[in-house]
Coordinates of N, CA and C in Angstrom, one line a residue:
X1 N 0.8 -1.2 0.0 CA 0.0 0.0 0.0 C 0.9 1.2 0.0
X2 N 0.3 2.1 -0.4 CA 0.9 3.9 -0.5 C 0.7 4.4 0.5
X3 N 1.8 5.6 0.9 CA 1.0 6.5 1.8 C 0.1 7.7 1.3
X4 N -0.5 7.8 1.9 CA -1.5 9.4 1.8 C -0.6 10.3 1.6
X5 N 0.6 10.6 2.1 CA 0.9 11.7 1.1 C 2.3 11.6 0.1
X6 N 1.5 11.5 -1.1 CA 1.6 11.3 -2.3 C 3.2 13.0 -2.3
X7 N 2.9 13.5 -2.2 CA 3.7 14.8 -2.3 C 5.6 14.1 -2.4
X8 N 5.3 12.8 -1.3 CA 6.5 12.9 -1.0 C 7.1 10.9 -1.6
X9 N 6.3 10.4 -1.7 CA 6.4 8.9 -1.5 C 5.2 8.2 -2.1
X10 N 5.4 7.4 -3.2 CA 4.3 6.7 -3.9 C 4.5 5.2 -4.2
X11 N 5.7 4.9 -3.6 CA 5.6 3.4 -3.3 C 6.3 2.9 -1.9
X12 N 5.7 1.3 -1.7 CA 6.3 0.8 -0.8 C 6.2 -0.8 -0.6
X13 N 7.5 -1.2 -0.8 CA 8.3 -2.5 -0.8 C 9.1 -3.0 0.2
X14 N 8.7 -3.9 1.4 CA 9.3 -4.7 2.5 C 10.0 -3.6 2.8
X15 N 10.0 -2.3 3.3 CA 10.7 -1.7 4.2 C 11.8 -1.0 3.2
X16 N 11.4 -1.1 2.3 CA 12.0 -0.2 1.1 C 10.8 1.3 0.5
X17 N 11.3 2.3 0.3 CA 10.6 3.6 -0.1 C 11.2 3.4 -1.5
X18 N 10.6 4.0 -2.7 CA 10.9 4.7 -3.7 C 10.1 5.6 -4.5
X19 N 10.5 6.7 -4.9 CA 10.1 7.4 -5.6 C 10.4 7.5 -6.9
X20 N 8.8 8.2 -7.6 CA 9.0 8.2 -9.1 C 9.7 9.0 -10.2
X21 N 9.9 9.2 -10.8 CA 11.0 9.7 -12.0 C 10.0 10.3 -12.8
X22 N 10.0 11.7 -12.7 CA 8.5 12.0 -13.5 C 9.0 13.2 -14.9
X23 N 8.8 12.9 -16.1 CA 9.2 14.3 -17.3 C 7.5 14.6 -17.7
X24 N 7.3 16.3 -17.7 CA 5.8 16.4 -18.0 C 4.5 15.9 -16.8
X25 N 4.0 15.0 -17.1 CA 2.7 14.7 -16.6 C 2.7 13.5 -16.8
X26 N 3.9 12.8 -17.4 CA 3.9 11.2 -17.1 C 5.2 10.3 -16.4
X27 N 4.9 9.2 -15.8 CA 5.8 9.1 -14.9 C 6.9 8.3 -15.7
X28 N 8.2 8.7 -15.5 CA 8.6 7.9 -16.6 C 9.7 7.1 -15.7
X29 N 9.7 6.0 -14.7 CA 10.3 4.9 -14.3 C 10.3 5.4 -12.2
X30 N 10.8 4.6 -11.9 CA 11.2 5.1 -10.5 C 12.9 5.2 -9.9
X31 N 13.1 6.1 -9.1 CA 14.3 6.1 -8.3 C 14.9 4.8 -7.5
X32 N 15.7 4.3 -7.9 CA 16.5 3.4 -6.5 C 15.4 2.1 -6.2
X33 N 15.2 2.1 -7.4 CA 14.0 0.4 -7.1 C 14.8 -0.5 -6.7
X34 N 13.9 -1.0 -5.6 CA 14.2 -2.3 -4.6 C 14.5 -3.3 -5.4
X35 N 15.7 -4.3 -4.8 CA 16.0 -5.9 -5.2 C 14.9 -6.5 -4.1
X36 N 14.0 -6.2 -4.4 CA 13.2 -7.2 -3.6 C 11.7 -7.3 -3.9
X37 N 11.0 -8.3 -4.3 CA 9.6 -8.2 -4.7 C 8.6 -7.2 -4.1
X38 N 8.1 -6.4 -5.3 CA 7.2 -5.0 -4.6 C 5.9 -4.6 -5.5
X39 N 5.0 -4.2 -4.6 CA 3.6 -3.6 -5.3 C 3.6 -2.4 -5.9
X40 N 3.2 -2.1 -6.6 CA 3.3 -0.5 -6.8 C 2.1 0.2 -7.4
X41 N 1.7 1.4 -7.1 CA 1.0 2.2 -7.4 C 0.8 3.4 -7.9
X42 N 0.4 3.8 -9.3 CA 0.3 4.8 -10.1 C -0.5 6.1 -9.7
X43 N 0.1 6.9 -9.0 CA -0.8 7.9 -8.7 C -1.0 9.1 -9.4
X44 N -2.0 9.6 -9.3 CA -3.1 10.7 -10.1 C -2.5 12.0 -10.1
X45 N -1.6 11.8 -8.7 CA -0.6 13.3 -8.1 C 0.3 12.8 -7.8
X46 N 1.5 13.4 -7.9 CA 2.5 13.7 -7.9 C 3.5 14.6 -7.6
X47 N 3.9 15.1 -6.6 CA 4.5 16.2 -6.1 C 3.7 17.5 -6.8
X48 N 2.7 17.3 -6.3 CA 1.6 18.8 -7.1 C 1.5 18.8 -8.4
X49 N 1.8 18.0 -9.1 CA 1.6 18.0 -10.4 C 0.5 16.6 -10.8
X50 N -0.2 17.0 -11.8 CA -1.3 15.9 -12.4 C -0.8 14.6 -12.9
X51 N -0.8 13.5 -13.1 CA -0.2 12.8 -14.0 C -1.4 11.8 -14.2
X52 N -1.1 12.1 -15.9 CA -2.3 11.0 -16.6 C -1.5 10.0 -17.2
X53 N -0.3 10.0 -17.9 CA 1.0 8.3 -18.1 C 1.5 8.0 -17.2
X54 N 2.0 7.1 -17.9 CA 2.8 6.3 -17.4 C 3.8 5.9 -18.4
X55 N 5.1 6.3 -18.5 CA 5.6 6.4 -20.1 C 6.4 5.2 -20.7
X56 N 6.8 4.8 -21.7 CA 7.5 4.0 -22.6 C 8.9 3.5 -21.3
X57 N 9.0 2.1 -21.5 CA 9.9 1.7 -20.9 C 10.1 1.9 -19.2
X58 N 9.2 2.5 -19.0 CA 9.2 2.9 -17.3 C 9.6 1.7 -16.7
X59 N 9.3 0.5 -16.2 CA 9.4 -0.7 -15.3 C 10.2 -2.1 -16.6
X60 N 10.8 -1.5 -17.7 CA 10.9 -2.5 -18.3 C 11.7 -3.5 -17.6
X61 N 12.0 -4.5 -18.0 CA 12.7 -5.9 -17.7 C 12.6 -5.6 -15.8
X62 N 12.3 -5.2 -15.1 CA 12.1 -4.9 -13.8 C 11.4 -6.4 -13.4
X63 N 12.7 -6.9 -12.7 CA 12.3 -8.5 -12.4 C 11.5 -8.7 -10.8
X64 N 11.4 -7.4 -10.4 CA 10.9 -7.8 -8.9 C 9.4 -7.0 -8.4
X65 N 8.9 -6.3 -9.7 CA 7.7 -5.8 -9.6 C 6.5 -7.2 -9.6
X66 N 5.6 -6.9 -8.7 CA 4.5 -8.3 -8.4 C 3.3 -8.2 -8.8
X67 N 3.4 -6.7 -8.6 CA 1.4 -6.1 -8.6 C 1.6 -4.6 -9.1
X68 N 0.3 -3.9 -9.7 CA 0.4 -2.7 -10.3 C -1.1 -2.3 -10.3
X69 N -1.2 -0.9 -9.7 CA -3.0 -0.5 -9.4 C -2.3 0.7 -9.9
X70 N -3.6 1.3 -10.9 CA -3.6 2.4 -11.5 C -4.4 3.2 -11.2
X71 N -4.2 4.7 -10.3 CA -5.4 5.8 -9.8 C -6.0 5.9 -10.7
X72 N -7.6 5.8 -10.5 CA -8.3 6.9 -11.6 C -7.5 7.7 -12.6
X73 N -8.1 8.5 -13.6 CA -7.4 9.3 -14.0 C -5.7 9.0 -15.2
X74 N -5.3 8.3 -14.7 CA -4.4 7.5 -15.7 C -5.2 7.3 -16.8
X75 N -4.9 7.8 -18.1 CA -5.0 7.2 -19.3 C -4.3 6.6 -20.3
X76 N -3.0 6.6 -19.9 CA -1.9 5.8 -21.0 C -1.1 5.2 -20.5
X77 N -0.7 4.2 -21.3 CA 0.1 2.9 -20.9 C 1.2 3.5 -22.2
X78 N 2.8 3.3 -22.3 CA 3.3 3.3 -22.9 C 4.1 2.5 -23.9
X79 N 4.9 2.2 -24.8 CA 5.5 1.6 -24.9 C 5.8 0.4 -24.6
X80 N 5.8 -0.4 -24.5 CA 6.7 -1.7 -23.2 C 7.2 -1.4 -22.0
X81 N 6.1 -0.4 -21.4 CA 6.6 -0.2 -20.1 C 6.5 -1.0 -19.1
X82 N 5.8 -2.2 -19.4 CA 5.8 -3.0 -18.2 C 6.1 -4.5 -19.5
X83 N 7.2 -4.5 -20.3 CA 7.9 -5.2 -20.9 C 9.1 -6.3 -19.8
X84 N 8.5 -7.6 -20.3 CA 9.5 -8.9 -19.8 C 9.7 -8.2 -17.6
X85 N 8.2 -7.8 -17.4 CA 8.4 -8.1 -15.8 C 7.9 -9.7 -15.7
X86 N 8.7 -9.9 -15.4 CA 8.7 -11.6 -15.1 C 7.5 -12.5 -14.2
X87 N 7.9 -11.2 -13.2 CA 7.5 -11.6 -11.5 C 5.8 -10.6 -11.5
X88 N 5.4 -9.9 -12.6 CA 4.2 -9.3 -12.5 C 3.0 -10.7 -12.3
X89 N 1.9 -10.6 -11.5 CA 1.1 -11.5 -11.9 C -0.3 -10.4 -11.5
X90 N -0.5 -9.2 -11.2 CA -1.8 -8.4 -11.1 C -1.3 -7.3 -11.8
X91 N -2.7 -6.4 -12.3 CA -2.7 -5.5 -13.1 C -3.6 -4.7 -12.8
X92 N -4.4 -4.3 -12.2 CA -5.4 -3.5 -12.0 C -5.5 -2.1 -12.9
X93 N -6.5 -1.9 -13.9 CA -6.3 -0.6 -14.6 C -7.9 -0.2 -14.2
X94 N -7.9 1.1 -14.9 CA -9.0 2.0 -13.6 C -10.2 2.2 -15.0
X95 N -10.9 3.0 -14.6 CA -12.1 3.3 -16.0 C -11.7 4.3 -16.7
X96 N -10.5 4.9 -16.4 CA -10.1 6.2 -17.3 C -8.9 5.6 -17.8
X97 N -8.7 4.3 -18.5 CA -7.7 4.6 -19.1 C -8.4 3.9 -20.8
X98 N -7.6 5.0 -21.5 CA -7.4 4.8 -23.3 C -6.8 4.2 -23.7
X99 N -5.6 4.3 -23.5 CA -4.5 3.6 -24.5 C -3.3 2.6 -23.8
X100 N -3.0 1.6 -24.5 CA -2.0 0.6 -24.0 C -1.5 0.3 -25.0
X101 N 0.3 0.9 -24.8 CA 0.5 1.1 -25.7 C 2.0 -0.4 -26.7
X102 N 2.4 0.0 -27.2 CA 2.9 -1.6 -28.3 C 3.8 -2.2 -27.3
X103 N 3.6 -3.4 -26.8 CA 4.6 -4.2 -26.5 C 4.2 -3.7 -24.9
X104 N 3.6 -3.3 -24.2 CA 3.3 -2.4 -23.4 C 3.6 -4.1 -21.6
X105 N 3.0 -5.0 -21.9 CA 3.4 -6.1 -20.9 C 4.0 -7.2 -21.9
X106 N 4.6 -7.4 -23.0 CA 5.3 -8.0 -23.7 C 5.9 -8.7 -22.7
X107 N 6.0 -10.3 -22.8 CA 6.8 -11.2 -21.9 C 6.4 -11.1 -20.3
X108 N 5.7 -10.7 -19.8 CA 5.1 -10.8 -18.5 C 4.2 -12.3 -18.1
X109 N 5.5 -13.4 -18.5 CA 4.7 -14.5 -18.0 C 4.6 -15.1 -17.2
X110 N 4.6 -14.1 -15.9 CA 3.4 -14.7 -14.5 C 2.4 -14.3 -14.8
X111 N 1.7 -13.1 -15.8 CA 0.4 -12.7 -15.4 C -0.9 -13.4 -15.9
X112 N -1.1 -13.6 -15.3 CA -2.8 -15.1 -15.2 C -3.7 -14.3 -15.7
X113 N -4.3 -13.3 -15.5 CA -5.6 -12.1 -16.0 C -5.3 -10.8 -16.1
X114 N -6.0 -10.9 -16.9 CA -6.5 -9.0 -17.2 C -7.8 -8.6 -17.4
X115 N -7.9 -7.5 -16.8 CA -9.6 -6.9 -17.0 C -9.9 -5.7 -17.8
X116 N -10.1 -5.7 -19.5 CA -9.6 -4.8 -19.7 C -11.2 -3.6 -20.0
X117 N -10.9 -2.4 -19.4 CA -12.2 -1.1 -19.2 C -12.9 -0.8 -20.8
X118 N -13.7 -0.6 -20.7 CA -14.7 0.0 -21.9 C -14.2 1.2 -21.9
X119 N -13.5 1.8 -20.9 CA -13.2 3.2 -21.7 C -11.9 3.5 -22.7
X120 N -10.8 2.1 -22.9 CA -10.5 1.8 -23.8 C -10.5 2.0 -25.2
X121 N -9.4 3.2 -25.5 CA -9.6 3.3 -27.3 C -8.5 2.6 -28.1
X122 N -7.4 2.2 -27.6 CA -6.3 2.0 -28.4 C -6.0 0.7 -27.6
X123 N -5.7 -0.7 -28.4 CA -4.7 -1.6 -27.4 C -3.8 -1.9 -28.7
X124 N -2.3 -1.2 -28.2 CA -1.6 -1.6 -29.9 C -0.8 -2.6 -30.0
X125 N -0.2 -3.0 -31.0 CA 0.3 -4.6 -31.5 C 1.0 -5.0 -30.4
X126 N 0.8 -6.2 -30.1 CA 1.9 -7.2 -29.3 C 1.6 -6.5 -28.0
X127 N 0.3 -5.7 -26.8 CA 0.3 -5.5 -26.0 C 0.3 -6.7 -25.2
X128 N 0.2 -7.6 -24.9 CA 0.1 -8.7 -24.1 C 1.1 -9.9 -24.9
X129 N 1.8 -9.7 -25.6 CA 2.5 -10.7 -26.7 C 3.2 -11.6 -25.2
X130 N 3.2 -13.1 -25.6 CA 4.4 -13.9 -24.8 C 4.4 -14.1 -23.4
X131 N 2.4 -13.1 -23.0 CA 2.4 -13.8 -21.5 C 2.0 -15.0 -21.7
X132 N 3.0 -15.7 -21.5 CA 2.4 -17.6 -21.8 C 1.5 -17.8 -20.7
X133 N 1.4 -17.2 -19.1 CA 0.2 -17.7 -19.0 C -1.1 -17.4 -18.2
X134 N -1.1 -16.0 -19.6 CA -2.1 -15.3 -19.5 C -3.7 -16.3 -20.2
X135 N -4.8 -16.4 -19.0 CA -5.7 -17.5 -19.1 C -7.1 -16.8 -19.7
X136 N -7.0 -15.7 -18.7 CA -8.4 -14.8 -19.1 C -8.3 -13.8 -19.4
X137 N -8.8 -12.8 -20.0 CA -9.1 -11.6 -20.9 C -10.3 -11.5 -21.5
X138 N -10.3 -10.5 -21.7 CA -11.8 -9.8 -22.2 C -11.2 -8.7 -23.6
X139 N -12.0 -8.2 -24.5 CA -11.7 -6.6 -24.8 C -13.5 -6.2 -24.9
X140 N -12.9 -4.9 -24.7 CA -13.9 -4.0 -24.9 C -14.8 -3.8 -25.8
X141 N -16.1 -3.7 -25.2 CA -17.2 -4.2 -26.5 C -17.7 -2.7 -26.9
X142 N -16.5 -2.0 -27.5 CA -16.8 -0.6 -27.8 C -16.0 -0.4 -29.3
X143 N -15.7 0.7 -29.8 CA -14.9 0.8 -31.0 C -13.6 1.0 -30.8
X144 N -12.9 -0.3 -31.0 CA -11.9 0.0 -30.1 C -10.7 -0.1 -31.6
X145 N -9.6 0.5 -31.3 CA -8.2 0.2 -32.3 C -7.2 -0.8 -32.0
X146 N -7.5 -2.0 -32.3 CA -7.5 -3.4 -31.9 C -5.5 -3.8 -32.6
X147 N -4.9 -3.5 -32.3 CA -3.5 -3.6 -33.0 C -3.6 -5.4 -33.3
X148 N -2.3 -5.6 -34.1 CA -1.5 -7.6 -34.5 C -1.1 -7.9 -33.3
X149 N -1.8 -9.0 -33.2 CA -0.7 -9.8 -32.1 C -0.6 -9.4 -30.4
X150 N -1.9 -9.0 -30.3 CA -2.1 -8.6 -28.6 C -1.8 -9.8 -28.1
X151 N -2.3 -10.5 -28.8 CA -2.6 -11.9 -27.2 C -1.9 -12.6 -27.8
X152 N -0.9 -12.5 -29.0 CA -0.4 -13.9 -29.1 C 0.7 -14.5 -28.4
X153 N 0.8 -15.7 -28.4 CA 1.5 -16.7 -27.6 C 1.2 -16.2 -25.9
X154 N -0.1 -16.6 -25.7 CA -0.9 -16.2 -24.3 C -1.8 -17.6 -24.7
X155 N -2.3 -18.3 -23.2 CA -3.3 -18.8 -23.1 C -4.9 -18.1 -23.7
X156 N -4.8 -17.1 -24.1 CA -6.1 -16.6 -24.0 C -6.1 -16.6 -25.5
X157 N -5.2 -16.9 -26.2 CA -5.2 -17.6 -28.0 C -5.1 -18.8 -28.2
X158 N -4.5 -20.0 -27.4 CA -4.7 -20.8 -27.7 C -6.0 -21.2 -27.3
X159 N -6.6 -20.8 -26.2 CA -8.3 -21.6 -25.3 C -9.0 -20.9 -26.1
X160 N -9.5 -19.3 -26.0 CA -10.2 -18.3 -26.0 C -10.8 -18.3 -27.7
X161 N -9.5 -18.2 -28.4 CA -10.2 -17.7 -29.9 C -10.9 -18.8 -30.6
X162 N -11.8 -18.3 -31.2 CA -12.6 -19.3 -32.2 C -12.1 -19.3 -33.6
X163 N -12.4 -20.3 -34.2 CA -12.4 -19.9 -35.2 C -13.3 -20.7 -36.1
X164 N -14.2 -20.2 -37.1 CA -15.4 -20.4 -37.9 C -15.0 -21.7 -39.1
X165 N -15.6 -21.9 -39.7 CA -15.3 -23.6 -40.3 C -14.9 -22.3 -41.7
X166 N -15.0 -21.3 -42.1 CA -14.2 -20.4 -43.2 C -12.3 -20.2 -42.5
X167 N -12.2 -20.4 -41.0 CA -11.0 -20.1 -41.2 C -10.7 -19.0 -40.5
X168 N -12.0 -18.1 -40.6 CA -11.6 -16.8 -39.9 C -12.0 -17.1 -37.8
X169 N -10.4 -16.1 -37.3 CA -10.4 -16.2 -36.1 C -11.1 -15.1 -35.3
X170 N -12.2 -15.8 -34.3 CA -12.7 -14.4 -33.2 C -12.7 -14.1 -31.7
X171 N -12.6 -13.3 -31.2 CA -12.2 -13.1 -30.2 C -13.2 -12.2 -29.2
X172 N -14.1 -12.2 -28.4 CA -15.0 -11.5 -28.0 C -15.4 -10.3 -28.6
X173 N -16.2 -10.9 -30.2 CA -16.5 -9.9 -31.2 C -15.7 -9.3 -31.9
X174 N -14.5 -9.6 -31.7 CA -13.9 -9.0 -32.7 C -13.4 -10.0 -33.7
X175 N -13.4 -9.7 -34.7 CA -12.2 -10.5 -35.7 C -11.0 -10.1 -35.9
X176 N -10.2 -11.6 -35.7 CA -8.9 -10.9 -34.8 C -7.9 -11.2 -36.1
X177 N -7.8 -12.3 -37.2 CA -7.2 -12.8 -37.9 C -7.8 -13.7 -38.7
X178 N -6.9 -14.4 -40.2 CA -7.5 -15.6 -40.4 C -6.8 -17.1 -40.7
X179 N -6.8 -17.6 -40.7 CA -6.0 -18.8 -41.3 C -5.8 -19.2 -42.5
X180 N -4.7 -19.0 -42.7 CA -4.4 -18.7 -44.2 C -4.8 -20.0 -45.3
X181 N -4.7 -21.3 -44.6 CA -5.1 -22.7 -45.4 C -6.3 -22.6 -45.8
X182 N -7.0 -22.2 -44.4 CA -8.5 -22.9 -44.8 C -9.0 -21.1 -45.4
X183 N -8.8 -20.3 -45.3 CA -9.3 -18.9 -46.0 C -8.3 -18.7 -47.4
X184 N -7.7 -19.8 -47.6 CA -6.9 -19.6 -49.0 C -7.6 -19.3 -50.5
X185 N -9.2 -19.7 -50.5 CA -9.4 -19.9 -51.5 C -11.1 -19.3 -51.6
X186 N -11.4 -18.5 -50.7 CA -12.7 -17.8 -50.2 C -12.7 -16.7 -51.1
X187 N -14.0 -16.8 -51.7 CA -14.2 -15.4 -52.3 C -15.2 -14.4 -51.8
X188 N -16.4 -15.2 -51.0 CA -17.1 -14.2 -50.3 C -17.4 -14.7 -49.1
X189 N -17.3 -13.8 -48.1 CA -16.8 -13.7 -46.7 C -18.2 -13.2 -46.1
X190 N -19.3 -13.4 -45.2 CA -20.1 -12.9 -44.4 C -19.6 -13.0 -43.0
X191 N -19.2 -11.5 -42.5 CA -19.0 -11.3 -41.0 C -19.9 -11.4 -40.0
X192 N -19.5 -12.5 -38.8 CA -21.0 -12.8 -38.4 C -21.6 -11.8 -37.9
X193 N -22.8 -12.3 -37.4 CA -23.5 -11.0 -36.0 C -23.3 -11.1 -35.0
X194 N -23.4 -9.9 -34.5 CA -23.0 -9.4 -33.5 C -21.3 -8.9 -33.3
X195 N -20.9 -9.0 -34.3 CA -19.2 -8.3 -34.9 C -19.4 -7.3 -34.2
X196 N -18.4 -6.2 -33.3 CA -18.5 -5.6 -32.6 C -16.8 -4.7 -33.7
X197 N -15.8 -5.0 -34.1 CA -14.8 -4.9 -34.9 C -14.1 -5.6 -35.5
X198 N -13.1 -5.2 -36.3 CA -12.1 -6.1 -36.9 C -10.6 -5.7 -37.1
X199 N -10.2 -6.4 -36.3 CA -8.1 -6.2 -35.8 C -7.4 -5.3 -37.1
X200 N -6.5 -4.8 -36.8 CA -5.3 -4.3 -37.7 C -4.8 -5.8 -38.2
X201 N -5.0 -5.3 -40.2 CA -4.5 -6.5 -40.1 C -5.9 -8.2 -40.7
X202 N -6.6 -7.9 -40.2 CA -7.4 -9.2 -40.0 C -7.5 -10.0 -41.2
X203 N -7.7 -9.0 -42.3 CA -8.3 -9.9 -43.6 C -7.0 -9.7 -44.7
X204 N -5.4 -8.9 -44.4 CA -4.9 -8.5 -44.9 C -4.2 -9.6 -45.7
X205 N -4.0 -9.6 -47.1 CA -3.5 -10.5 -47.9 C -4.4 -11.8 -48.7
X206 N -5.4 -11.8 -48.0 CA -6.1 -12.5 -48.6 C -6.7 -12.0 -49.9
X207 N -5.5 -12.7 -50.7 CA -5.9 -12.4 -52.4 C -6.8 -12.9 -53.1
X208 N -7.6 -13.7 -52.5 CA -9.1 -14.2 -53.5 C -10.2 -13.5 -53.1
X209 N -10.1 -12.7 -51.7 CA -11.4 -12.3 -51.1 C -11.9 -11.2 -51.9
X210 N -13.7 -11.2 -52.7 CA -13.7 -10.3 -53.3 C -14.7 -9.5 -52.9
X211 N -15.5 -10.3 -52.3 CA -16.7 -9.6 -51.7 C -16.8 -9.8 -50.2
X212 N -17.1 -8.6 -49.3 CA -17.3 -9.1 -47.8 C -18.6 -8.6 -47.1
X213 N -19.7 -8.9 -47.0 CA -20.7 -8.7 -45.9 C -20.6 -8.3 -44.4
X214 N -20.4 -7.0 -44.3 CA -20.6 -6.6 -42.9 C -22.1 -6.4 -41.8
X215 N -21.9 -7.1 -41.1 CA -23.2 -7.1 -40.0 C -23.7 -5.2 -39.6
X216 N -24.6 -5.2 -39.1 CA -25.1 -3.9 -39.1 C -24.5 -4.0 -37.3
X217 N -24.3 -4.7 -36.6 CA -23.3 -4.7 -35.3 C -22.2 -4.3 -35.7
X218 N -21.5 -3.7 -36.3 CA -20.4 -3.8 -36.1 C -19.8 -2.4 -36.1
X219 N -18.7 -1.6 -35.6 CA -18.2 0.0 -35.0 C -17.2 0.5 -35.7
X220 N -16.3 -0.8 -35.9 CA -14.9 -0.4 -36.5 C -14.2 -0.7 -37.2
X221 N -13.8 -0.8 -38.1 CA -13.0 -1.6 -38.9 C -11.2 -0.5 -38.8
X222 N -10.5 -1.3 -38.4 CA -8.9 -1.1 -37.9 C -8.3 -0.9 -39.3
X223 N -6.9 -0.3 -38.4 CA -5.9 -0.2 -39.9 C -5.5 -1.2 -41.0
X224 N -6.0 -1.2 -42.3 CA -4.7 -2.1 -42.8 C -6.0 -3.6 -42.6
X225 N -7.1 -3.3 -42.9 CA -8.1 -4.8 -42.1 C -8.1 -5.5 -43.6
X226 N -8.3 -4.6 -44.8 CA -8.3 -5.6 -45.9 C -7.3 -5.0 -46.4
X227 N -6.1 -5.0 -46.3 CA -4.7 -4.8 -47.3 C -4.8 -5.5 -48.5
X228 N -4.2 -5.4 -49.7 CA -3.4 -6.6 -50.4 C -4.5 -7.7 -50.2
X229 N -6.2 -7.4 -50.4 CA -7.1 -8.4 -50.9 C -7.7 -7.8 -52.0
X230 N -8.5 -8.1 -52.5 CA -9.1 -8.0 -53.9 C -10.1 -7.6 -53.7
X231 N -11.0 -6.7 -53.2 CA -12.4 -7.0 -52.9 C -12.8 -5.6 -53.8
X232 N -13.9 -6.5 -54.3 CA -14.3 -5.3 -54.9 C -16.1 -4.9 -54.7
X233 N -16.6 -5.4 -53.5 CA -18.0 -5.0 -52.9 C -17.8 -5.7 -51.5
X234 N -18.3 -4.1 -50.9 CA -18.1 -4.6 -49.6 C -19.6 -3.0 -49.3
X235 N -20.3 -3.6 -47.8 CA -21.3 -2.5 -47.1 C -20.1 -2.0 -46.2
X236 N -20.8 -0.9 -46.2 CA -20.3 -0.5 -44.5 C -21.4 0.0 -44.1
X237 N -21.5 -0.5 -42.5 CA -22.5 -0.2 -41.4 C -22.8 1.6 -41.3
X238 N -23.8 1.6 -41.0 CA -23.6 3.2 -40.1 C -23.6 3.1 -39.1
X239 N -23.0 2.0 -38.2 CA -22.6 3.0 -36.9 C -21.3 3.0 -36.9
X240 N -20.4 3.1 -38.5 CA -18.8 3.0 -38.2 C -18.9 4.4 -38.6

């Protein structure tokens, strides 16, 4: 736990203090971090100052971080800032955060779950890449900017994703990718219902795809979703 006053001290580890390393309004790593397994917590203030990040590389390879609670108010995750923490296994993120950003818990394989907020706009490629064993997850059933390779090589890709007898893979409404064998030779594609988006990426390369059917569910369609396919009739919803 933290103390109350944040002014001077915002973490605490077995009888160890440290303080944060702050540029601007986002925290970018901590001072004199403990050799010894510790919790830590993201605070909203900061020596009188606001802070809404938490920036690129902050806690990278940091082998003795355990747990992470994020104040209200936080809205960005950086870079791989919580990249190859070994020893992470909680994450608590608050309702005000947006963005998580590429590579951002990359290799964090103690962490077992994540709960990720609807107020969620951005999760970018490879945010969760290589927690082997990461079990549960969710995303946000909002219009979200769904980056390659969030979950892969996670439990929550091998159990979690479906995939349709066409090949294409989904992930709590989203379409996340497809399999290149059995979608080798598809020309017209109907996205199911209740499609909520579709991944950076998803349909990209599939050179026979010419026609696609979009569900009237669906928000978003991501960067780069039909690259380098052929399609030459496709709807789009109005609520994208």
């Amino acid at each position: 736990e933290y103390l109350k006053n944040k002014q001077n001290i915002t973490l605490y580890a077995d009888a160890y203090f440290c303080n944060y390393k702050v540029w601007d309004n986002e925290i970018s790593g901590i001072n004199d971090a403990p050799n010894v397994q510790f919790k830590a917590i993201v605070p909203n203030y900061y020596n009188g100052k606001r802070i809404n990040a938490i920036s690129y590389y902050a806690f990278e390879d940091n082998k003795y971080l355990t747990d992470i609670v994020f104040e209200d108010g936080i809205f960005k995750i950086g870079d791989r800032t919580f990249a190859m923490c070994t020893s992470l296994k909680t994450v608590k993120l608050p309702n005000t955060m947006k963005f998580i950003g590429d590579s951002a818990f990359n290799g964090c394989e103690n962490l077992l779950e994540i709960s990720l907020p609807d107020s969620l706009e951005v999760i970018e490629n490879n945010a969760f890449y290589g927690c082997t064993n990461l079990e549960k997850a969710n995303l946000p059933q909002v219009a979200l900017r769904l980056g390659i390779g969030v979950f892969s090589r996670t439990k929550v890709e091998s159990n979690l994703f479906k995939t349709d007898t066409s090949g294409v893979v989904y992930f709590d409404n989203f379409v996340i990718e497809f399999d290149y064998d059995k979608f080798l030779n598809v020309t017209t594609y109907n996205v199911k219902d209740g499609t909520i988006g579709i991944a950076d990426n998803a349909f990209s390369r599939a050179s026979k795809l010419t026609n696609v059917v979009l569900p009237d569910s669906l928000k978003v369609i991501n960067d780069s979703a039909f690259s380098l396919s052929n399609i030459t009739t496709i709807n789009i919803p109005d609520n994208i």
